[in-house]
């Protein structure tokens, strides 16, 4: 990144300066590893003690914590949000070079905008439409009839199944599979019969799909992600799931078929959500939770059991095994006349 001054950052991102406005920033870093030319930030109070030892030339933090640091400060009502904007501005994604690599395989009847970039070993099937400034990284595969709208970016080794539609500014990380068949099976006597999966996957604008995540195509209707949905790495979205706008799902979560998740939801890591459920808007599900019933009221929900010291956990398991016996004894006591 090129150097900038605190004054330039304050003007560009509407921040307050406490310190030398001409101080030059040449890097971004954590509080623990920052040097004198670095800007760091404090968003989590757990790291307050690091302010005493950091060598950062300046720290981005809230007014509530400003008196804990004696050096140059940029003050923001939301330091983490301001940090995200500053980091994005100072470390932009390098633009891809337009053109089609000689080793790419592109069907003759595709519509590809001349500003699109198609890297080595890409395979694009018939009737695909590639919009302006689309970047398709090495080793990606698009089956027939795929649409990538303007500024979509496939980093590398992404598979997109036939007929799927990816809207503007969608970012898809390596190893993602979009539009593989959903898990549709019918049992006949002593064996399974595959149910054809004839729907698509439709992804709205500004979504981000993490590495090695899978999104199955719909069985009949489409699997849908609305605008600004964010999926972390290794998330499984089954067929006909519908995810509302601005919802975020953390790593290793699984959502079973035909479930509808509302807008502005947050689902923490390793959670599992059953099929054919309805989850309303603004629901937060804590880590390692299992959701087997619909949720109709906004709020925080969870079922994960936090880790404990092993001996304590073993005692709890013993008591759990005794619950049925204790319950039977309690019922007998309750039946006795006073």
Coordinates of N, CA, C and O in Angstrom, one line a residue, residues 50-132:
X50 N -3.6 -4.4 25.2 CA -2.6 -4.3 24.2 C -2.3 -2.8 23.9 O -1.3 -2.5 23.3
X51 N -3.2 -1.9 24.3 CA -2.9 -0.5 24.0 C -1.7 0.0 24.8 O -1.0 0.9 24.4
X52 N -1.4 -0.7 25.9 CA -0.3 -0.3 26.8 C 1.0 -0.7 26.1 O 2.0 0.0 26.5
X53 N 1.1 -1.7 25.3 CA 2.3 -2.2 24.8 C 2.5 -2.0 23.3 O 3.6 -2.2 22.7
X54 N 1.4 -1.6 22.6 CA 1.5 -1.6 21.1 C 2.5 -0.5 20.7 O 2.7 0.6 21.3
X55 N 3.2 -0.8 19.5 CA 4.1 0.2 18.9 C 3.5 0.9 17.7 O 4.2 1.5 17.0
X56 N 2.2 0.7 17.6 CA 1.5 1.4 16.4 C 1.7 2.9 16.4 O 1.7 3.5 17.5
X57 N 1.9 3.4 15.2 CA 2.0 4.8 15.1 C 0.7 5.5 15.3 O 0.7 6.7 15.7
X58 N -0.4 4.8 15.1 CA -1.8 5.4 15.4 C -2.7 4.2 15.6 O -2.5 3.1 15.0
X59 N -3.8 4.5 16.3 CA -4.8 3.5 16.6 C -6.1 4.1 16.3 O -6.5 5.2 16.7
X60 N -6.9 3.3 15.6 CA -8.3 3.6 15.3 C -9.2 3.0 16.4 O -9.1 1.7 16.7
X61 N -10.0 3.8 17.2 CA -10.7 3.3 18.3 C -11.9 4.2 18.6 O -12.1 5.2 17.9
X62 N -12.8 3.8 19.5 CA -13.9 4.6 19.8 C -13.6 5.6 20.9 O -12.6 5.6 21.6
X63 N -14.5 6.6 21.0 CA -14.3 7.7 22.0 C -14.2 7.1 23.4 O -13.5 7.7 24.3
X64 N -15.0 6.0 23.6 CA -15.0 5.4 25.0 C -13.6 4.9 25.4 O -13.4 4.8 26.6
X65 N -12.8 4.6 24.5 CA -11.5 4.0 24.8 C -10.3 4.9 24.5 O -9.2 4.5 24.6
X66 N -10.6 6.1 24.0 CA -9.6 7.0 23.5 C -8.6 7.4 24.6 O -7.4 7.5 24.4
X67 N -9.0 7.5 25.9 CA -8.1 7.9 27.0 C -7.2 6.7 27.4 O -6.3 7.0 28.2
X68 N -7.4 5.5 26.8 CA -6.5 4.4 27.2 C -5.3 4.3 26.3 O -4.4 3.5 26.6
X69 N -5.2 5.2 25.3 CA -4.0 5.2 24.4 C -3.5 6.6 24.3 O -4.2 7.6 24.1
X70 N -2.2 6.8 24.5 CA -1.6 8.1 24.6 C -1.0 8.6 23.2 O -0.6 9.8 23.1
X71 N -1.0 7.7 22.2 CA -0.4 8.1 20.9 C -1.4 8.7 20.0 O -2.5 9.1 20.4
X72 N -1.1 8.7 18.7 CA -2.0 9.3 17.7 C -3.2 8.4 17.6 O -3.1 7.2 17.6
X73 N -4.4 9.1 17.5 CA -5.6 8.3 17.5 C -6.5 8.8 16.3 O -6.6 10.0 16.0
X74 N -7.2 7.9 15.7 CA -8.4 8.2 14.9 C -9.6 7.6 15.6 O -9.6 6.5 16.0
X75 N -10.6 8.5 15.8 CA -11.8 8.1 16.6 C -13.0 8.0 15.8 O -13.3 8.8 14.9
X76 N -13.6 6.8 16.0 CA -14.8 6.4 15.2 C -15.9 5.9 16.1 O -15.7 5.3 17.1
X77 N -17.2 6.2 15.7 CA -18.3 5.6 16.5 C -18.4 4.1 16.3 O -18.9 3.4 17.1
X78 N -17.8 3.6 15.2 CA -17.8 2.1 14.9 C -16.4 1.7 14.4 O -16.2 1.7 13.1
X79 N -15.4 1.5 15.2 CA -14.0 1.3 14.7 C -13.9 0.1 13.8 O -13.1 0.2 12.8
X80 N -14.6 -1.0 14.0 CA -14.5 -2.1 13.1 C -15.0 -1.8 11.7 O -14.4 -2.2 10.7
X81 N -16.1 -1.1 11.6 CA -16.6 -0.7 10.3 C -15.7 0.3 9.6 O -15.4 0.1 8.4
X82 N -15.2 1.2 10.4 CA -14.2 2.2 9.8 C -12.9 1.4 9.3 O -12.4 1.7 8.2
X83 N -12.5 0.5 10.1 CA -11.3 -0.3 9.7 C -11.6 -1.1 8.4 O -10.7 -1.1 7.5
X84 N -12.8 -1.7 8.3 CA -13.1 -2.4 7.1 C -13.0 -1.5 5.8 O -12.5 -1.9 4.8
X85 N -13.5 -0.3 6.0 CA -13.5 0.7 4.8 C -12.1 1.1 4.5 O -11.7 1.2 3.3
X86 N -11.3 1.4 5.5 CA -9.9 1.8 5.3 C -9.1 0.7 4.7 O -8.4 0.9 3.7
X87 N -9.2 -0.5 5.2 CA -8.5 -1.6 4.7 C -8.8 -1.9 3.2 O -8.0 -2.2 2.4
X88 N -10.1 -1.8 2.9 CA -10.6 -2.0 1.5 C -10.0 -1.0 0.6 O -9.7 -1.3 -0.6
X89 N -9.9 0.2 1.1 CA -9.4 1.3 0.2 C -7.9 1.2 0.0 O -7.4 1.5 -1.1
X90 N -7.2 0.9 1.1 CA -5.7 0.8 1.0 C -5.2 -0.5 0.4 O -4.0 -0.6 0.0
X91 N -6.0 -1.5 0.4 CA -5.6 -2.8 -0.2 C -6.7 -3.3 -1.2 O -7.4 -4.3 -1.0
X92 N -6.9 -2.6 -2.3 CA -7.9 -2.9 -3.2 C -7.5 -4.2 -4.0 O -6.4 -4.6 -4.1
X93 N -8.6 -4.9 -4.5 CA -8.4 -6.1 -5.3 C -7.8 -5.6 -6.6 O -8.3 -4.7 -7.3
X94 N -6.7 -6.3 -7.1 CA -6.1 -5.9 -8.3 C -7.1 -6.2 -9.5 O -7.7 -7.3 -9.5
X95 N -7.3 -5.3 -10.4 CA -8.2 -5.6 -11.5 C -7.6 -6.7 -12.4 O -6.4 -6.8 -12.7
X96 N -8.5 -7.5 -12.9 CA -8.1 -8.6 -13.8 C -7.9 -8.0 -15.2 O -8.6 -7.0 -15.6
X97 N -7.1 -8.6 -16.0 CA -6.8 -8.2 -17.3 C -7.8 -8.8 -18.3 O -8.0 -10.0 -18.3
X98 N -8.5 -7.9 -19.0 CA -9.6 -8.5 -19.9 C -9.0 -9.4 -21.0 O -7.8 -9.3 -21.4
X99 N -9.8 -10.4 -21.4 CA -9.3 -11.3 -22.4 C -9.6 -12.8 -22.0 O -9.9 -13.1 -20.9
X100 N -9.4 -13.7 -22.9 CA -9.6 -15.1 -22.7 C -8.2 -15.8 -22.9 O -7.6 -15.7 -23.9
X101 N -7.8 -16.5 -21.9 CA -6.5 -17.3 -21.9 C -6.6 -18.3 -23.0 O -7.6 -19.0 -23.2
X102 N -5.5 -18.5 -23.7 CA -5.4 -19.5 -24.8 C -5.8 -20.9 -24.4 O -6.3 -21.7 -25.2
X103 N -5.6 -21.3 -23.1 CA -6.0 -22.7 -22.7 C -7.4 -22.8 -22.2 O -7.9 -23.9 -21.8
X104 N -8.2 -21.7 -22.2 CA -9.6 -21.8 -21.8 C -10.4 -22.4 -22.9 O -10.1 -22.2 -24.1
X105 N -11.4 -23.1 -22.5 CA -12.4 -23.7 -23.5 C -13.7 -23.0 -23.4 O -14.4 -23.1 -22.4
X106 N -14.1 -22.3 -24.5 CA -15.3 -21.5 -24.5 C -16.2 -21.9 -25.6 O -15.7 -21.9 -26.8
X107 N -17.4 -22.3 -25.4 CA -18.3 -22.7 -26.4 C -18.6 -21.5 -27.4 O -18.6 -20.4 -26.9
X108 N -18.8 -21.8 -28.6 CA -18.9 -20.8 -29.6 C -20.0 -19.8 -29.5 O -20.0 -18.7 -29.9
X109 N -21.1 -20.3 -28.9 CA -22.3 -19.4 -28.9 C -22.5 -18.7 -27.5 O -23.7 -18.4 -27.1
X110 N -21.5 -18.5 -26.8 CA -21.6 -17.7 -25.5 C -21.5 -16.2 -25.8 O -20.9 -15.8 -26.8
X111 N -22.1 -15.5 -24.9 CA -22.0 -14.0 -25.0 C -21.1 -13.5 -23.9 O -21.4 -13.6 -22.7
X112 N -19.9 -13.1 -24.3 CA -18.9 -12.7 -23.3 C -18.5 -11.2 -23.6 O -18.1 -10.9 -24.7
X113 N -18.7 -10.4 -22.6 CA -18.3 -9.0 -22.7 C -16.8 -8.8 -22.9 O -16.1 -9.5 -22.2
X114 N -16.4 -7.9 -23.8 CA -14.9 -7.8 -24.0 C -14.1 -7.3 -22.8 O -12.9 -7.5 -22.8
X115 N -14.8 -6.8 -21.8 CA -14.0 -6.4 -20.5 C -13.9 -7.6 -19.6 O -13.2 -7.4 -18.5
X116 N -14.5 -8.7 -19.9 CA -14.4 -9.9 -19.0 C -13.0 -10.5 -19.1 O -12.3 -10.4 -20.1
X117 N -12.6 -11.2 -17.9 CA -11.3 -11.8 -17.9 C -11.5 -13.3 -17.6 O -12.2 -13.7 -16.6
X118 N -11.0 -14.2 -18.5 CA -11.2 -15.6 -18.4 C -9.8 -16.2 -18.3 O -9.0 -16.2 -19.3
X119 N -9.5 -16.9 -17.2 CA -8.1 -17.3 -16.9 C -7.8 -18.7 -17.5 O -8.7 -19.3 -18.2
X120 N -6.7 -19.2 -17.2 CA -6.2 -20.5 -17.7 C -7.1 -21.7 -17.3 O -7.6 -21.7 -16.1
X121 N -7.3 -22.7 -18.2 CA -8.0 -23.9 -17.9 C -9.4 -23.7 -17.5 O -10.0 -24.6 -16.8
X122 N -10.0 -22.6 -17.9 CA -11.5 -22.4 -17.6 C -12.3 -23.2 -18.7 O -11.9 -23.2 -19.9
X123 N -13.4 -23.7 -18.3 CA -14.3 -24.4 -19.3 C -15.7 -23.7 -19.2 O -16.3 -23.7 -18.1
X124 N -16.2 -23.2 -20.3 CA -17.5 -22.5 -20.3 C -18.3 -23.2 -21.4 O -18.0 -23.2 -22.6
X125 N -19.5 -23.7 -20.9 CA -20.4 -24.4 -21.8 C -21.2 -23.5 -22.7 O -21.1 -22.3 -22.6
X126 N -22.1 -24.1 -23.5 CA -22.9 -23.3 -24.4 C -23.9 -22.4 -23.7 O -24.3 -22.6 -22.6
X127 N -24.2 -21.3 -24.5 CA -25.3 -20.4 -24.1 C -25.0 -19.7 -22.7 O -26.0 -19.3 -22.1
X128 N -23.8 -19.6 -22.3 CA -23.5 -18.8 -21.1 C -23.4 -17.3 -21.5 O -23.0 -16.9 -22.6
X129 N -23.7 -16.5 -20.5 CA -23.7 -15.0 -20.6 C -22.7 -14.5 -19.6 O -23.0 -14.7 -18.4
X130 N -21.7 -13.8 -20.0 CA -20.7 -13.2 -19.1 C -20.7 -11.7 -19.2 O -20.4 -11.2 -20.3
X131 N -21.0 -11.0 -18.1 CA -21.1 -9.6 -18.1 C -19.8 -8.8 -18.1 O -18.7 -9.3 -18.1
X132 N -20.0 -7.5 -17.9 CA -18.9 -6.6 -17.9 C -18.0 -6.8 -16.7 O -18.5 -7.0 -15.6

